[in-house]
Tab-separated table of C-alpha atoms in Angstrom:
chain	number	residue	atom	x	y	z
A	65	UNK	CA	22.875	-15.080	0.946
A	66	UNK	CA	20.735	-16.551	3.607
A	67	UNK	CA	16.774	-17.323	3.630
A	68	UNK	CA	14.543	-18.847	5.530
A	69	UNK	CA	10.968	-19.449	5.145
A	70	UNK	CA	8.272	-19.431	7.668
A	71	UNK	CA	4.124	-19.973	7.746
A	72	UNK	CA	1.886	-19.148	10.501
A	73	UNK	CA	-1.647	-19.881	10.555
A	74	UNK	CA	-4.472	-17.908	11.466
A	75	UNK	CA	-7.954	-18.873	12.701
A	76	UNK	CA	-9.849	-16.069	14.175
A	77	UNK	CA	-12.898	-15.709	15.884
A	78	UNK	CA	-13.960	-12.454	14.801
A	79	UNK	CA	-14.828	-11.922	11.180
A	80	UNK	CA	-12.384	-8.949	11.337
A	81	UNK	CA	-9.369	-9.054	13.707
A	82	UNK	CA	-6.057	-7.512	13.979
A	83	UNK	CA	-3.197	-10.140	15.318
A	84	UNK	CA	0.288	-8.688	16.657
A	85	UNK	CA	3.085	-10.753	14.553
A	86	UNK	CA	6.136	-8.565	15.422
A	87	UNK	CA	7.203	-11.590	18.033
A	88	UNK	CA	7.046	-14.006	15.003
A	89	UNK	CA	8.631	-12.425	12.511
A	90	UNK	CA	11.235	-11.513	14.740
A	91	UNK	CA	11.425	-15.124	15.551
A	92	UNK	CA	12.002	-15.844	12.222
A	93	UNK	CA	14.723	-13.507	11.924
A	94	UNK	CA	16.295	-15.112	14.702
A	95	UNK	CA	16.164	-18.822	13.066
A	96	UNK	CA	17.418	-17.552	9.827
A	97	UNK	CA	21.141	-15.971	11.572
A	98	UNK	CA	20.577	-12.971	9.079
A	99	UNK	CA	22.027	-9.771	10.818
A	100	UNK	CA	21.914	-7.578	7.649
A	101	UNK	CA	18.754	-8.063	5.361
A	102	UNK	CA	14.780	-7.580	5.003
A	103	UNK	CA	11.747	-9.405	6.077
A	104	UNK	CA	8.774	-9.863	3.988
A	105	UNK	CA	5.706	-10.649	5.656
A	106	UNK	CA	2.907	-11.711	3.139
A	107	UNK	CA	-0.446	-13.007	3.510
A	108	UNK	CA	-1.547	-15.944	1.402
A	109	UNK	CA	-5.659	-14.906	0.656
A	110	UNK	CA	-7.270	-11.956	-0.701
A	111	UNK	CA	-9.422	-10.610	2.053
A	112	UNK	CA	-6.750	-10.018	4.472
A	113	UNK	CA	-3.705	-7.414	4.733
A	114	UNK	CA	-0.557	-7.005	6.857
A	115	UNK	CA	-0.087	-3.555	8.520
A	116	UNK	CA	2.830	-2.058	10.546
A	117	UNK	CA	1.344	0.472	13.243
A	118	UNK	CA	0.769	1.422	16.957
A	119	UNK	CA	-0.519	-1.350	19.279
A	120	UNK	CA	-3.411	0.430	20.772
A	121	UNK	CA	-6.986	-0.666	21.080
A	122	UNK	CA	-8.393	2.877	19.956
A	123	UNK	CA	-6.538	2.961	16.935
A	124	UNK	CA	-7.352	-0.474	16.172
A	125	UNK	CA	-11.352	-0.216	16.908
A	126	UNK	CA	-10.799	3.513	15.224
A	127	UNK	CA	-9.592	1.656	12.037
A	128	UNK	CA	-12.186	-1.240	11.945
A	129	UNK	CA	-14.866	0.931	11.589
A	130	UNK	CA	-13.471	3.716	9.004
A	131	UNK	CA	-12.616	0.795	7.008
A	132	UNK	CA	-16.373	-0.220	6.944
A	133	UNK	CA	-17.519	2.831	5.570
A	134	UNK	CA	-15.070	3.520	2.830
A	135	UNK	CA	-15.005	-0.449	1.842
A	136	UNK	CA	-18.548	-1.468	3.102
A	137	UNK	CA	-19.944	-4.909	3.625
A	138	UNK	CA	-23.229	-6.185	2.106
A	139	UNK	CA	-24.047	-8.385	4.925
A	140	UNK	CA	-24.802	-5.812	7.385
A	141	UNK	CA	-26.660	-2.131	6.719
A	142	UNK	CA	-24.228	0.021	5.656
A	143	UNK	CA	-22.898	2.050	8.551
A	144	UNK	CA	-24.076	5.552	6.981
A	145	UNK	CA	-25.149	6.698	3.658
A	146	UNK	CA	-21.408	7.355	2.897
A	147	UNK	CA	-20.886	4.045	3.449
A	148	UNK	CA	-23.934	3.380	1.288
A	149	UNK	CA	-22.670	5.294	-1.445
A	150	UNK	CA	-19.648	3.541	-1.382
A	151	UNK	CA	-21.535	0.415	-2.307
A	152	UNK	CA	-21.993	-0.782	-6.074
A	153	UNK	CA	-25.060	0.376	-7.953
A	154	UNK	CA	-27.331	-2.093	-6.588
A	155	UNK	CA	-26.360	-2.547	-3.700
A	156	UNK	CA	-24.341	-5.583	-3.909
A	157	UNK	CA	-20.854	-6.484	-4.894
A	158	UNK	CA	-21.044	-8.461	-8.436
A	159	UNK	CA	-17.912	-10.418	-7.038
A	160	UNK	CA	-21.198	-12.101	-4.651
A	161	UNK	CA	-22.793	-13.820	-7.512
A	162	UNK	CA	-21.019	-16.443	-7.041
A	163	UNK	CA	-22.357	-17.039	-3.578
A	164	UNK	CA	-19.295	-15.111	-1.339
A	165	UNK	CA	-20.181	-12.482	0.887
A	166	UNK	CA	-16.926	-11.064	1.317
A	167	UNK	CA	-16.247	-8.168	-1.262
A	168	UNK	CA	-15.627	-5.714	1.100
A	169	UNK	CA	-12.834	-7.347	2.339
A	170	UNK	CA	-11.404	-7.319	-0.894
A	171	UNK	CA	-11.201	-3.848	-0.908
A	172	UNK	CA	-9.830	-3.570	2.377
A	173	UNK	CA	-7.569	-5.917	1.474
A	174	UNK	CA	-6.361	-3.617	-1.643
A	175	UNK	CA	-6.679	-0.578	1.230
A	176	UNK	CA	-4.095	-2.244	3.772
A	177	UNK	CA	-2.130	-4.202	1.081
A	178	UNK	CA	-1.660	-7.709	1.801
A	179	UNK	CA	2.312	-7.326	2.455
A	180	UNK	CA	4.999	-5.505	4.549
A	181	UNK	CA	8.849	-5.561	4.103
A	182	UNK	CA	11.237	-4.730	7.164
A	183	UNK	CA	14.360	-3.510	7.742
A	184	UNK	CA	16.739	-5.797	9.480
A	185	UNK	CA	19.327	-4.552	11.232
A	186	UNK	CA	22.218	-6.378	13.434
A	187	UNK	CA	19.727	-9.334	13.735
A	188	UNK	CA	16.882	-7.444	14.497
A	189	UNK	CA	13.509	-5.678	13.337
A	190	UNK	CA	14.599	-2.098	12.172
A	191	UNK	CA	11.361	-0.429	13.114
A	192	UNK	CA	10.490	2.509	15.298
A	193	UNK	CA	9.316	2.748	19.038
A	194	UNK	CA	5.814	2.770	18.339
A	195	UNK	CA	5.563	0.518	14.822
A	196	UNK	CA	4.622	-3.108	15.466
A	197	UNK	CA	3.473	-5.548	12.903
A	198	UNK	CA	-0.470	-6.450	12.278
A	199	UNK	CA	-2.140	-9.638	10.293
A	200	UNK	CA	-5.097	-7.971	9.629
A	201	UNK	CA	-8.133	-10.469	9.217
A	202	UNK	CA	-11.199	-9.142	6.762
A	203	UNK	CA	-13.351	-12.746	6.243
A	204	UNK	CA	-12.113	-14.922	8.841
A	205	UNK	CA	-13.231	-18.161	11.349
A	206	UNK	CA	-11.718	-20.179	9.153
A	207	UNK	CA	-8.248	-21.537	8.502
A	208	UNK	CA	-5.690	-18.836	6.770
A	209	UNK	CA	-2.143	-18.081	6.244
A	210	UNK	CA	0.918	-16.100	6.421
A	211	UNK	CA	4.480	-16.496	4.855
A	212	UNK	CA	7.879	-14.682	6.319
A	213	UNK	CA	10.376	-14.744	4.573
A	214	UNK	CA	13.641	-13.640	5.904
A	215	UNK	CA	16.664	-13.006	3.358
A	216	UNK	CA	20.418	-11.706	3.869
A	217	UNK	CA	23.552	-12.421	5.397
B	72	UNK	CA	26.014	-9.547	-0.205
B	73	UNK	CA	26.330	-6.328	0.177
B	74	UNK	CA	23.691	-4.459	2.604
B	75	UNK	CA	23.937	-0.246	3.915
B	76	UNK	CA	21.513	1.410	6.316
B	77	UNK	CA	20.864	5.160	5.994
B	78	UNK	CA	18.754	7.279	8.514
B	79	UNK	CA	17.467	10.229	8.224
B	80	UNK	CA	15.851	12.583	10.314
B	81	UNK	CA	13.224	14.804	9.240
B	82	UNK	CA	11.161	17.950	11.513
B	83	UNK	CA	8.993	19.277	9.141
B	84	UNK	CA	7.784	22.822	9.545
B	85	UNK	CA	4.052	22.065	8.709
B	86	UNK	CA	2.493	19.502	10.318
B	87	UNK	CA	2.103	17.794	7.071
B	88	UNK	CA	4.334	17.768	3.984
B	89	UNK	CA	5.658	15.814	1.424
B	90	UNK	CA	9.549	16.310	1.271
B	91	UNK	CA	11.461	15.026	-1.739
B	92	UNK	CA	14.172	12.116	-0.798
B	93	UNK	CA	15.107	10.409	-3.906
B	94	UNK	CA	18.382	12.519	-3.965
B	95	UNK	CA	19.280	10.943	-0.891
B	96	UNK	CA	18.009	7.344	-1.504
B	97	UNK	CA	20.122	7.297	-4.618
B	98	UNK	CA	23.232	8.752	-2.370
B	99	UNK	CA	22.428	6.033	-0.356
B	100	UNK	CA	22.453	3.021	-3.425
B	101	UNK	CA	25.788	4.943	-4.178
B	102	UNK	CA	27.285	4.590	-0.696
B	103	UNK	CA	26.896	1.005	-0.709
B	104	UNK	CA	28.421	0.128	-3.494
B	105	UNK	CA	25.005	-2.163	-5.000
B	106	UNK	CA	24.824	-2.612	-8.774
B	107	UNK	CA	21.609	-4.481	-8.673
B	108	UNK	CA	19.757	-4.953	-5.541
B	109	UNK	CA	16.810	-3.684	-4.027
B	110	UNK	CA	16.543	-0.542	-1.526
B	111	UNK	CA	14.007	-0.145	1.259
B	112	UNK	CA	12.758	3.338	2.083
B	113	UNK	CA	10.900	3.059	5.327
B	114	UNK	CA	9.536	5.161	7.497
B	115	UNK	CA	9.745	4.480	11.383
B	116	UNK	CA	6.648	6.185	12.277
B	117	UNK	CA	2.898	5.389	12.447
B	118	UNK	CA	1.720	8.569	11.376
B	119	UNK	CA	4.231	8.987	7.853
B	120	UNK	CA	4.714	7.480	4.727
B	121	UNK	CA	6.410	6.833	1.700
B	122	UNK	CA	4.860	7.719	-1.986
B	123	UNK	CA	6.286	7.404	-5.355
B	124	UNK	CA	4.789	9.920	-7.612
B	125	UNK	CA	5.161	12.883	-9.211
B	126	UNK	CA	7.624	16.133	-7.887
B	127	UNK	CA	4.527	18.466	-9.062
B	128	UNK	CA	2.784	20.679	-7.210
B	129	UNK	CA	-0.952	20.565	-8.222
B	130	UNK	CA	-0.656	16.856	-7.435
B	131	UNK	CA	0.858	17.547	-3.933
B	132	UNK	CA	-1.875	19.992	-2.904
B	133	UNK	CA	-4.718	17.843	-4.439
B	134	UNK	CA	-3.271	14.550	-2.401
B	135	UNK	CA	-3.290	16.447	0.961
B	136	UNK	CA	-6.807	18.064	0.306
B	137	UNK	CA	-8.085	14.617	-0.661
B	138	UNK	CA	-6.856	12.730	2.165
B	139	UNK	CA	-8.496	15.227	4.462
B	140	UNK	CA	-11.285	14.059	3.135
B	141	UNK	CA	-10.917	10.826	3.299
B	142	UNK	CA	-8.622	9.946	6.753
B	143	UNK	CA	-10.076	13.500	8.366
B	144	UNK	CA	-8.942	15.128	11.492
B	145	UNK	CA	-10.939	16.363	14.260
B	146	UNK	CA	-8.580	18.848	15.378
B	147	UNK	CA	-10.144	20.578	12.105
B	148	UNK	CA	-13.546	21.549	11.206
B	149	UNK	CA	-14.912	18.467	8.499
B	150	UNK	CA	-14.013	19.257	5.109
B	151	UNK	CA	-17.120	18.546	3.790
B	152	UNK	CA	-20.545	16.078	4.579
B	153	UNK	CA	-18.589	13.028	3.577
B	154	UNK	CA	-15.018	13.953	5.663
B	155	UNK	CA	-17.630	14.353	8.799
B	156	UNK	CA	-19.398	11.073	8.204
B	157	UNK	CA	-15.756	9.484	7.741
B	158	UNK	CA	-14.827	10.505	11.468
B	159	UNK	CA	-16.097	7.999	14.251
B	160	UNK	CA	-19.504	8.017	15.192
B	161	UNK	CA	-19.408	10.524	17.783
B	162	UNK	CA	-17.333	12.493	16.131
B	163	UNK	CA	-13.728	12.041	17.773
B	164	UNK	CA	-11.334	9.031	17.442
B	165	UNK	CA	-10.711	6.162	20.270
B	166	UNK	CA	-7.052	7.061	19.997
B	167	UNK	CA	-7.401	10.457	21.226
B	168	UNK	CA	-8.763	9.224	24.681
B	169	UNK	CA	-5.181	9.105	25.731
B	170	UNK	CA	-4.302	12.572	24.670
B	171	UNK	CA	-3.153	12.242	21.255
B	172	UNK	CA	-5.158	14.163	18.191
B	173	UNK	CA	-3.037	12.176	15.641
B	174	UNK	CA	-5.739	9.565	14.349
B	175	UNK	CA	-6.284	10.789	11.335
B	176	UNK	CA	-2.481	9.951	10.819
B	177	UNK	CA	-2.852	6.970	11.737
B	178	UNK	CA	-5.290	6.533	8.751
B	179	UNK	CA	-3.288	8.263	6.159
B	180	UNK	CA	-0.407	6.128	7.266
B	181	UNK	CA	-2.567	2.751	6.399
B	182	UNK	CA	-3.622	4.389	2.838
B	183	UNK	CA	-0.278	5.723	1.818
B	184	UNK	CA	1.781	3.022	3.183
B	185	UNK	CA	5.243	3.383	5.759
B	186	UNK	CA	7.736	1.810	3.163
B	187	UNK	CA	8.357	1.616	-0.767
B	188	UNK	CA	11.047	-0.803	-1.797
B	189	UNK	CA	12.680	0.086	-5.310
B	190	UNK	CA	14.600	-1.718	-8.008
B	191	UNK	CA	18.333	-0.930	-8.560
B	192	UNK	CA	19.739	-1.855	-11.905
B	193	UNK	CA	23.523	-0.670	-13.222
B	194	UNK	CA	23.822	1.283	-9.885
B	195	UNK	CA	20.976	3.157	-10.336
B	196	UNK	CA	17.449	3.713	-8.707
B	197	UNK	CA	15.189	1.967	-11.364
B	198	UNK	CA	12.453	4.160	-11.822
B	199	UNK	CA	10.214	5.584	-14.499
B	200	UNK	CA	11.173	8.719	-16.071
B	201	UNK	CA	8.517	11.219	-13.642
B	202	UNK	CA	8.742	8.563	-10.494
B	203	UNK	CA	9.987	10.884	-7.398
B	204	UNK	CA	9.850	9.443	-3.762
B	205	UNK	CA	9.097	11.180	-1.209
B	206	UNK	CA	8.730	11.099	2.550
B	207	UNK	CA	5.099	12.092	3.364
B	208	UNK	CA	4.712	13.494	6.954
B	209	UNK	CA	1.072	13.699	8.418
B	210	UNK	CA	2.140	14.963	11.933
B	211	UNK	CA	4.923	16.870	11.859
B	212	UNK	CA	6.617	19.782	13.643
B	213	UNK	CA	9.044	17.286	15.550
B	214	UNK	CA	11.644	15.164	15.147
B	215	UNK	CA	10.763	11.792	12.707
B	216	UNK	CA	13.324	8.823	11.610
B	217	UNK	CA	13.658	7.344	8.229
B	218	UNK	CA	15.492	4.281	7.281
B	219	UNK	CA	16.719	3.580	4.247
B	220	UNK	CA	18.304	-0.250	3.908
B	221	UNK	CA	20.242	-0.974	0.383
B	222	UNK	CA	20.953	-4.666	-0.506
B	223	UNK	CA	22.223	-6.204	-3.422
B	224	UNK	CA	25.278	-6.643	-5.301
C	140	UNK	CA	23.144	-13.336	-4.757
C	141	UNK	CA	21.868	-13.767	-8.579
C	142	UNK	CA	19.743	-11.159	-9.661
C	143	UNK	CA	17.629	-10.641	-12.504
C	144	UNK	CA	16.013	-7.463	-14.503
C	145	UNK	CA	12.693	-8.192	-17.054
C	146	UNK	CA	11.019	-4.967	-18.469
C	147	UNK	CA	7.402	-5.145	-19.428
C	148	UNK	CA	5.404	-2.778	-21.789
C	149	UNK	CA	1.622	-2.622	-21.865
C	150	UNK	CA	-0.695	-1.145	-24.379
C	151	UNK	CA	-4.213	-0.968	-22.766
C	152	UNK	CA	-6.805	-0.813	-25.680
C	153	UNK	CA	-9.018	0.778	-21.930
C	154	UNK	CA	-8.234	3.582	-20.342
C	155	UNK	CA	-8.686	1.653	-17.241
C	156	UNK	CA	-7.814	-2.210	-16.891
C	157	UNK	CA	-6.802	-5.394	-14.934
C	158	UNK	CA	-3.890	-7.280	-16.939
C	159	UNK	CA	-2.857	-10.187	-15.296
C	160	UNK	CA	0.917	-10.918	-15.038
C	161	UNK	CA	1.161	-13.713	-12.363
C	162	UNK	CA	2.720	-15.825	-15.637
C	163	UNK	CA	4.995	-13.366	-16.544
C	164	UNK	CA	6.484	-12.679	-13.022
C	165	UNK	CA	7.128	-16.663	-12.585
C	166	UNK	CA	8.697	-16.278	-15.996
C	167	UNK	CA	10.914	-13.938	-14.917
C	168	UNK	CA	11.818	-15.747	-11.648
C	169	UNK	CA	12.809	-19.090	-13.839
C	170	UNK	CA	14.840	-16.918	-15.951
C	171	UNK	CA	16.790	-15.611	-12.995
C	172	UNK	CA	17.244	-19.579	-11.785
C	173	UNK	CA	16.535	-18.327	-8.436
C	174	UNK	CA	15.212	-21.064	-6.197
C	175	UNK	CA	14.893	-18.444	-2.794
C	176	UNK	CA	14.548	-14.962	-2.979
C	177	UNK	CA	11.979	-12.074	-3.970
C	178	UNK	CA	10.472	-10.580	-6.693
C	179	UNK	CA	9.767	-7.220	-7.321
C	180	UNK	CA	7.259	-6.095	-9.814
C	181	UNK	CA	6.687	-2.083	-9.931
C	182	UNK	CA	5.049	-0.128	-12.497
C	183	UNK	CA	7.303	2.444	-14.088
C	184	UNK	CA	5.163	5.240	-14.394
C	185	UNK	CA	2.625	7.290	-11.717
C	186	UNK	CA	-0.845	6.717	-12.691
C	187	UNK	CA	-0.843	2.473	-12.194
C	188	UNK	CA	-0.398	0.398	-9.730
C	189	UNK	CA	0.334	-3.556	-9.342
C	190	UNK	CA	-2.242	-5.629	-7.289
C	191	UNK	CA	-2.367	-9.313	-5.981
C	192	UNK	CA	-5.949	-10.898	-5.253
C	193	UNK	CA	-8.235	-12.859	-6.899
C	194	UNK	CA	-8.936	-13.176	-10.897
C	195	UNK	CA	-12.612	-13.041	-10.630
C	196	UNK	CA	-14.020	-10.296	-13.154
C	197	UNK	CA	-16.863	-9.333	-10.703
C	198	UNK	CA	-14.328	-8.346	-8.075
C	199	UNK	CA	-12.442	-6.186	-10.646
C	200	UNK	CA	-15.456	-4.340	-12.256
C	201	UNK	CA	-16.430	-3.722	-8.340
C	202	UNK	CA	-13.391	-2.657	-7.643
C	203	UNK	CA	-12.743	-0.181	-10.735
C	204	UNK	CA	-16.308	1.108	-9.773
C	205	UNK	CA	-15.318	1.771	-6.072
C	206	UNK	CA	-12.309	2.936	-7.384
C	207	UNK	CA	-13.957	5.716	-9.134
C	208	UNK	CA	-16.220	6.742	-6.840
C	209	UNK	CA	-13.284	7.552	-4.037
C	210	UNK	CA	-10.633	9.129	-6.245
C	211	UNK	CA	-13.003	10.381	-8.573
C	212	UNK	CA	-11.970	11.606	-12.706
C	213	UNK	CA	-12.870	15.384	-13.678
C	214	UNK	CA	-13.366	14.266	-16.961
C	215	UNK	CA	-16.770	12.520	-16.275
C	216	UNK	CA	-19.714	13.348	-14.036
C	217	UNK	CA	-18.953	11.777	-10.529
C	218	UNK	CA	-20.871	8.867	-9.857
C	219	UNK	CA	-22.884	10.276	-6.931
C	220	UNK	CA	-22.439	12.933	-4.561
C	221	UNK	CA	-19.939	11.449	-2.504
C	222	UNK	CA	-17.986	11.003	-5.455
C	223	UNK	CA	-18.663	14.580	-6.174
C	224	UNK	CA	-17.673	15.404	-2.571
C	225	UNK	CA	-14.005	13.832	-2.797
C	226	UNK	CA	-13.246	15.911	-5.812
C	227	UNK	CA	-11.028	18.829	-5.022
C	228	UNK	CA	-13.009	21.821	-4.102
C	229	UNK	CA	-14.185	23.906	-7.073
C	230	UNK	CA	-14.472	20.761	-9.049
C	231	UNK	CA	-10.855	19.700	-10.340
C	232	UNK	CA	-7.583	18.904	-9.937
C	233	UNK	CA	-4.696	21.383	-9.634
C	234	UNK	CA	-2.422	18.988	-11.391
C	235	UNK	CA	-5.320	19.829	-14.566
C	236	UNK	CA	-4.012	23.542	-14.675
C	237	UNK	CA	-1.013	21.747	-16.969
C	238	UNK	CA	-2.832	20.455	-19.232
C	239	UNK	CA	-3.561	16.956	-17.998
C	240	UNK	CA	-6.866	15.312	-17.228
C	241	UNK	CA	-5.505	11.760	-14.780
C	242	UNK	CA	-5.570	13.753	-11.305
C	243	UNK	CA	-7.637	10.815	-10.499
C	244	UNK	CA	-5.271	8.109	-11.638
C	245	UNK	CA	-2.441	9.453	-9.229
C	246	UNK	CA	-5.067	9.025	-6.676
C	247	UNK	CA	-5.630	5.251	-7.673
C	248	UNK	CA	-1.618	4.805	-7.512
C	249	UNK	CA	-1.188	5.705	-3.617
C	250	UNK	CA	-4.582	3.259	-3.330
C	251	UNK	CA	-3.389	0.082	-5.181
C	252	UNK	CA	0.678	1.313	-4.813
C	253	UNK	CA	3.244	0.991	-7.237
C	254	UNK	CA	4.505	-2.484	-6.277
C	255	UNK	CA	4.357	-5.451	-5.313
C	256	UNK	CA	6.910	-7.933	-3.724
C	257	UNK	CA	6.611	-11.763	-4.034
C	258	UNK	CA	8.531	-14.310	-2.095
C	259	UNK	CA	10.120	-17.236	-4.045
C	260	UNK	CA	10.615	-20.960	-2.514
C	261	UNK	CA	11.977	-23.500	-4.536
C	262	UNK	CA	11.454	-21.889	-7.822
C	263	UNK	CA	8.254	-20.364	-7.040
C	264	UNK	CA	6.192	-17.439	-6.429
C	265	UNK	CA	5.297	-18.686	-2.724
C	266	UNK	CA	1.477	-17.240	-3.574
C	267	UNK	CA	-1.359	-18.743	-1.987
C	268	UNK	CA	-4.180	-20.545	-4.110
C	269	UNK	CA	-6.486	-17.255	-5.404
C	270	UNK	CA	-3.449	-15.186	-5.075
C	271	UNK	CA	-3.000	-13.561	-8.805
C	272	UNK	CA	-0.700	-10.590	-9.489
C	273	UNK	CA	-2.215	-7.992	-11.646
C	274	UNK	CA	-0.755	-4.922	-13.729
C	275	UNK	CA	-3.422	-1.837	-12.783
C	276	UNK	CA	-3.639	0.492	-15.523
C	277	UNK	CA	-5.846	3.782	-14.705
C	278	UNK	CA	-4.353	6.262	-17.806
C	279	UNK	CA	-4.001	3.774	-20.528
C	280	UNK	CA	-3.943	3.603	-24.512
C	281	UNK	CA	-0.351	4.660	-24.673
C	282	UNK	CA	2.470	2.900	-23.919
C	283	UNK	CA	3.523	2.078	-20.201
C	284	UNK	CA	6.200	-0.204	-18.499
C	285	UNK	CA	6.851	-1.991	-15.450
C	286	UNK	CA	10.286	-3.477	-14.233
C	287	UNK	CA	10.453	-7.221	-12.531
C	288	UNK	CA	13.410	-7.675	-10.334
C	289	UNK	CA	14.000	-11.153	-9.154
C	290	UNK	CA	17.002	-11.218	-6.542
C	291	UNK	CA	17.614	-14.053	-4.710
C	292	UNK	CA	19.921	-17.527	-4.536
């Protein structure tokens, strides 16, 4: 059995930001020689996710904002009184009493998951003609990071 | 190492539905010849997914009901208050400037996941004793790909 | 490829709760004597769920509120009328009509998901530093189990 271990840092400029990674990880396919295995794709921190879906802007802006009603933020009014709702009794996120600000982006992070495995296939990403691979930033401008890890033979 | 790829193809009737493949993921454990090893069910589209639950009905109908409330689509009236205040403001999704009316696939693709990746122990899918898996389709009525990648042992 | 198998059982004294298992996982993985590889950890039954973030008790009361108040029980009043609103129309679940009252913790499962899969370098789980893995139990008091698979080389 082969592996092969990768990390790519992040450092966005938006708060929230979805990153194309298919290129990587199939670059890390490619360094690993594995022709018959899986990828996993994992990020390292709790307010972010990985998610495998269409590269389109309208999907992507489409998602950003559904995911701020049904996980709000505190920082900013909430979006609608769904949104609102969706808050803690209060108003704030007990996880802020510590002096973070980024609750919602643990749940989004529990919404999106923070992992994806792939398929690979005679050296390459098994996916579909549409499905490419996101890092999906909830809390970022700041350093963060990714692991691949390719196994198989 | 051992490693087997399966696809299937799937053209559901409805345009959602959640079809039961564990049959043919264990066929596919059997096939390769893996006594302990991990398979990968994975959709290749961005508007399916993959749940393990329960083969009964009640919970089938109550999933698809809910996550029209949640992820709704606007080529349906709103469920209810909170399904319309879930839609983009304006009431129609960025993706569906290009033609599609999928979005709200797109959405229940990100909550139910594309993939599940089970334990195989003795030869056997390792699962609980009411764990089904099943292929969820959100926009249907055409032709969809599954893969299904077995390695191991 | 080695491969290893470690069943868990939990007895939640809650009928919902965080255990944490990120211990129990590297446990297994040392076990197994695998120094690359994966682990899986999945929940064995339909109505939990395994989560990795951050073992801070405000995020985890926030997020069993939140949890709640999107895939709402029958068998207390609903939080607030949003909660109300996701309920299935008429009040409860389908799944009910057998007898059962945890249409709400299936719900939970598709959130969180059934699994979880860590990569392992040199002997570890390749986490990053707030990274905890949790066993999500949302229909406790009786006895549940979860299967760690550690493959790898």
């Amino acid at each position: 059995m082969k592996s092969h271990t990768v990390y790519k840092t992040f450092n966005t400029e938006r708060r929230r930001e979805l990153v194309r990674i298919t290129e990587d990880v199939q670059a890390a396919v490619d360094e690993a020689g594995v022709e018959e295995g899986m990828a996993l794709v994992s990020a390292m921190h709790i307010t972010a996710g990985v998610w495998v879906n269409d590269d389109e802007p309208g999907i992507h802006e489409d998602t950003l904002e559904w995911l701020d009603k049904i996980a709000p933020p505190s920082w900013a009014p909430p979006a609608n009184q769904v949104a609102e709702a969706l808050l803690p009794e209060g108003g704030d996120y007990r996880h802020h009493r510590g002096g973070e600000d980024n609750g919602d982006a643990h749940l989004k992070n529990l919404l999106v998951h923070h992992q994806a495995i792939l398929p690979i296939t005679e050296g390459r990403l098994d996916l579909g003609p549409w499905q490419q691979v996101f890092y999906c930033e909830f809390d970022g401008r700041r350093s963060k990071r990714l692991v691949i890890k390719v196994i198989g033979a």
